[in-house]
CSV table of C-alpha atoms in Angstrom, one decimal:
chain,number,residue,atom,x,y,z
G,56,UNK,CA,2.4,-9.7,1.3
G,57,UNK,CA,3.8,-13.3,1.4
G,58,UNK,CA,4.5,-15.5,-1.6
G,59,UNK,CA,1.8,-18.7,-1.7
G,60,UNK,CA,3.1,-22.1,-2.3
G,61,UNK,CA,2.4,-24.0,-5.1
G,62,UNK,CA,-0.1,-26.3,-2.7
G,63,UNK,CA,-2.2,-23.2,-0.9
G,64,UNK,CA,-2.7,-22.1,-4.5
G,65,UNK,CA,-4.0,-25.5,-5.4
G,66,UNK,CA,-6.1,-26.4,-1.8
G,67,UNK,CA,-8.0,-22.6,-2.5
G,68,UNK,CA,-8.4,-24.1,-6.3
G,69,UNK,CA,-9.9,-27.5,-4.8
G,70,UNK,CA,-12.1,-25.4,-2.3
G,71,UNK,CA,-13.7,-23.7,-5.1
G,72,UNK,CA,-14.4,-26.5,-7.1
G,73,UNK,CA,-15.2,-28.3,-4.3
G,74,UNK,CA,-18.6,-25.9,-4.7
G,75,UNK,CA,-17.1,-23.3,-2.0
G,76,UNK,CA,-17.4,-19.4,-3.4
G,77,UNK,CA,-14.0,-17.7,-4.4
G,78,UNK,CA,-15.0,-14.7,-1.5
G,79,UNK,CA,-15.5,-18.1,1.2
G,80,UNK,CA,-12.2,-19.5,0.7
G,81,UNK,CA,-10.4,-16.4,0.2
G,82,UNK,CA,-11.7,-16.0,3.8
G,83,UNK,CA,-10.9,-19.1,5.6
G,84,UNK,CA,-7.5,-19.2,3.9
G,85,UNK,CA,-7.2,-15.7,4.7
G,86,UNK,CA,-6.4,-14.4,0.8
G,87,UNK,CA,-7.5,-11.8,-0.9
G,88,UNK,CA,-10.8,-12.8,-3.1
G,89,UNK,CA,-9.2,-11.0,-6.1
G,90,UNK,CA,-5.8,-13.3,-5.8
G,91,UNK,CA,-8.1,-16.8,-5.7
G,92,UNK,CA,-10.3,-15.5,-8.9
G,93,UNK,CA,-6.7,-14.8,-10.9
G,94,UNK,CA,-5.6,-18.1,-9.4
G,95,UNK,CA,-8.1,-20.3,-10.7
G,96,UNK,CA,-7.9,-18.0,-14.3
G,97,UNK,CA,-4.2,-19.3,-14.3
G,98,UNK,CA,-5.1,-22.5,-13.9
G,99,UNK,CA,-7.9,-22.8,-16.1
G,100,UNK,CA,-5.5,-21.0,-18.7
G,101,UNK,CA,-2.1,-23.0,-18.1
G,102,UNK,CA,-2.9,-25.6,-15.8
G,103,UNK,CA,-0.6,-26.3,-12.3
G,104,UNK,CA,2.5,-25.1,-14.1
G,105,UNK,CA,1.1,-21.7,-14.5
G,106,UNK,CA,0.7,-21.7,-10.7
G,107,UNK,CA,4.2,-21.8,-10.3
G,108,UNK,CA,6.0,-19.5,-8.4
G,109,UNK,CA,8.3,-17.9,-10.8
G,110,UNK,CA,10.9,-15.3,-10.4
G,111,UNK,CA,9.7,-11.9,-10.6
G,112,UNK,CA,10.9,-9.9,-13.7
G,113,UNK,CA,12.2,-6.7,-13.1
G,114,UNK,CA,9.8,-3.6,-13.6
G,115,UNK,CA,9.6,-1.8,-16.4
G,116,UNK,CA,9.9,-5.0,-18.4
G,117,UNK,CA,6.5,-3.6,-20.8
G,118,UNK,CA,7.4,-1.2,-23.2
G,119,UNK,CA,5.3,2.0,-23.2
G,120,UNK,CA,3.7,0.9,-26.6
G,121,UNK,CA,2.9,-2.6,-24.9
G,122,UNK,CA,1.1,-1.5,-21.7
G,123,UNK,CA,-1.2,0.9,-24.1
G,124,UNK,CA,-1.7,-2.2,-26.0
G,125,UNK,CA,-3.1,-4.5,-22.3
G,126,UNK,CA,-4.8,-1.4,-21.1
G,127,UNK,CA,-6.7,-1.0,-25.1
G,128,UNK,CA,-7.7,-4.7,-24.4
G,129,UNK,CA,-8.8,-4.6,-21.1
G,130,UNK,CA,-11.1,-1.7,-22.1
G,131,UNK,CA,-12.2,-3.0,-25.4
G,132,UNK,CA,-13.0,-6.7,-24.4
G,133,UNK,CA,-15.3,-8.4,-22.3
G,134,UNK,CA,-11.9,-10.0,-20.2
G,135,UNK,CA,-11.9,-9.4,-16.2
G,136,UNK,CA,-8.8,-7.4,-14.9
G,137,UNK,CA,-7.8,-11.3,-13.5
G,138,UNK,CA,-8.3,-12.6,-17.4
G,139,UNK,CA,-6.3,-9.9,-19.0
G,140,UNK,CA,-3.5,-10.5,-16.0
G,141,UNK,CA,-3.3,-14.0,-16.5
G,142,UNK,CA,-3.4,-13.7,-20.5
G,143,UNK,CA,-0.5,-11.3,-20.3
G,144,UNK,CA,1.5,-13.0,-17.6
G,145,UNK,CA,1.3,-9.7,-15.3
G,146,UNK,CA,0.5,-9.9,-11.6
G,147,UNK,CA,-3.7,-7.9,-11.6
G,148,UNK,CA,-2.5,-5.2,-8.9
G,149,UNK,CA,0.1,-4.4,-11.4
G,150,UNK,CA,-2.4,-3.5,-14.3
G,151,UNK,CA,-4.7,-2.0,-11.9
G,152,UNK,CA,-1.5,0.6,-11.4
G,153,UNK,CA,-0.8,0.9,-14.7
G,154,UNK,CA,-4.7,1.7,-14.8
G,155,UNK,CA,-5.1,4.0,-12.2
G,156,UNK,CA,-2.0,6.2,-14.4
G,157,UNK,CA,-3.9,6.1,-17.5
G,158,UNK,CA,-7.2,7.3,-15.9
G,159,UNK,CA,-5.4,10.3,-14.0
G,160,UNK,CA,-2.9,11.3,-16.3
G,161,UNK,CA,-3.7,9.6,-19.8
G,162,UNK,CA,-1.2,7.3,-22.2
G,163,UNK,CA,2.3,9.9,-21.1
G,164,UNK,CA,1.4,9.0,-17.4
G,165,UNK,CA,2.2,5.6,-18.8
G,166,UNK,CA,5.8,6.5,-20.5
G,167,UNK,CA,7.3,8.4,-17.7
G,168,UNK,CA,9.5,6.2,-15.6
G,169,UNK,CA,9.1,7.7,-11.8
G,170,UNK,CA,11.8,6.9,-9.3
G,171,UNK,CA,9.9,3.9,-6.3
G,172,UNK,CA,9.6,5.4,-3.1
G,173,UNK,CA,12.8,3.2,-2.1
G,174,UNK,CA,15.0,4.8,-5.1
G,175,UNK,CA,13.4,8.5,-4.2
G,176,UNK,CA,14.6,7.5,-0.3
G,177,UNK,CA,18.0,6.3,-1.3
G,178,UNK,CA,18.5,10.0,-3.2
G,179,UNK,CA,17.1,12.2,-0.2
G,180,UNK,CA,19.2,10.2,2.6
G,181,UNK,CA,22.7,10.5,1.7
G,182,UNK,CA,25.1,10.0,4.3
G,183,UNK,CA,25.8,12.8,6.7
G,184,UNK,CA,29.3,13.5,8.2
G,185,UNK,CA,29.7,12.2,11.5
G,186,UNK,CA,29.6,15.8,12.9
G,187,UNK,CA,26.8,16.9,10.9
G,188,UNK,CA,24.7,13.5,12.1
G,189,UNK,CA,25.8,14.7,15.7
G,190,UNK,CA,24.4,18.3,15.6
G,191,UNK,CA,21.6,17.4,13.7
G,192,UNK,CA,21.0,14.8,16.5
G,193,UNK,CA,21.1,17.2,19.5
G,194,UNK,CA,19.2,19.5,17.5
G,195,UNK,CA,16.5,17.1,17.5
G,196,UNK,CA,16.3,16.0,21.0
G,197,UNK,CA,16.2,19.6,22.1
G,198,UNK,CA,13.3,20.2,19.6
G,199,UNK,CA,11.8,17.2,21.3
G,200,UNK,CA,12.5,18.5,24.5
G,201,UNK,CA,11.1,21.6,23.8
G,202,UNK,CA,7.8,19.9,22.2
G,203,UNK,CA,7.7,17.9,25.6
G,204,UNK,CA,7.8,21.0,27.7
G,205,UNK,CA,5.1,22.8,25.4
G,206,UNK,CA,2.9,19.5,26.0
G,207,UNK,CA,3.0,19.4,29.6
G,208,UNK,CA,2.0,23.3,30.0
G,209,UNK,CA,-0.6,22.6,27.3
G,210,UNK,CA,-2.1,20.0,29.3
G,211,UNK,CA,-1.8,22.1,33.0
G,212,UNK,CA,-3.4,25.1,31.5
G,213,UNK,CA,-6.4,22.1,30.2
G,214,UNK,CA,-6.6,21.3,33.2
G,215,UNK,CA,-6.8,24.8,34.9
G,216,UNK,CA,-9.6,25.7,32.6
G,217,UNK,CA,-11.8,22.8,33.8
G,218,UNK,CA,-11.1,22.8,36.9
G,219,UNK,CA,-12.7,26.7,36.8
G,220,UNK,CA,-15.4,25.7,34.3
G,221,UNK,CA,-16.0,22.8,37.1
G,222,UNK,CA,-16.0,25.5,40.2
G,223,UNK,CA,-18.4,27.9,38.2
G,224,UNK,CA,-20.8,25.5,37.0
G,225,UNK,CA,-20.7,24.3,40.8
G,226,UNK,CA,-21.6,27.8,41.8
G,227,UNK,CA,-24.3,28.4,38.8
G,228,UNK,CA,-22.4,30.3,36.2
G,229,UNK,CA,-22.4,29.5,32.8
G,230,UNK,CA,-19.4,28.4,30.9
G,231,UNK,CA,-17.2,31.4,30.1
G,232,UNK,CA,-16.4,32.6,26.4
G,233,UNK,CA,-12.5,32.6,26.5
């Protein structure tokens, strides 16, 4: 997902005052209606500077104690998951995350620190020798080869079954069993 400038923020903010609904401009601008509604909470809440696009802090920048705390609020308040976002400075998808963990797996979902898929991917693909790459290589174009082969008389022996289911129903027997 692309990063808005500072003036699509503001034209979908002038839309909606303009009288247009949040769900009508978050169509014509092509945005998602959740993004306009935390929009115009930001802006409501901290005017065009809170529009801004600022540089994105690095994860893990709550404490365990201080998610609990957003997630008590959002639960105990009247505030909209856009509200709470905005009030806490925290981009809405990422408390709806932190959400989802609490629901399935309670406040320790919250404290343990899981690698991202792109850490977990940088662990499990570690450099292979160059004549390790190479046999593992030729052992998968022959395992694609052989999938190939296994296709192809798959699909002849298709065909070879309707071709007979064709000549008997021709001749007025019924489709066979096998």
């Amino acid at each position: 997902m692309r990063r808005r400038t500072l003036e699509e923020k503001l034209e979908a903010i002038r839309l909606v005052e303009a009288g247009n609904s949040p769900r009508s401009v978050s169509d014509r601008l092509h945005i998602g209606h959740h993004q306009i509604y935390e929009w115009l909470y930001v802006y409501k809440e901290k005017g065009v500077s809170g529009l801004e696009n600022k540089r994105i802090c690095k994860k893990n920048q709550y404490s365990f104690e201080k998610k609990c705390e957003i997630i008590r609020e959002y639960q105990e308040s009247e505030l909209t998951l856009p509200e709470i976002s905005s009030k806490h400075g925290i981009a809405s998808s990422t408390l709806v995350g932190w959400l989802s963990k609490f629901n399935k797996g309670g406040k320790d979902a919250l404290a343990s620190k899981q690698p991202s898929p792109r850490e977990q991917s940088k662990s499990i693909m570690k450099r292979l020798p160059k004549e390790e790459w190479e046999k593992e290589n030729e052992r998968l174009r022959k395992e694609i080869e052989r999938l190939r082969a296994e296709n192809l008389l798959l699909k002849k022996v298709k065909a070879l079954v309707e071709e007979r289911e064709s000549r008997n129903r021709r001749i007025g027997r019924g489709p066979l069993t096998n």
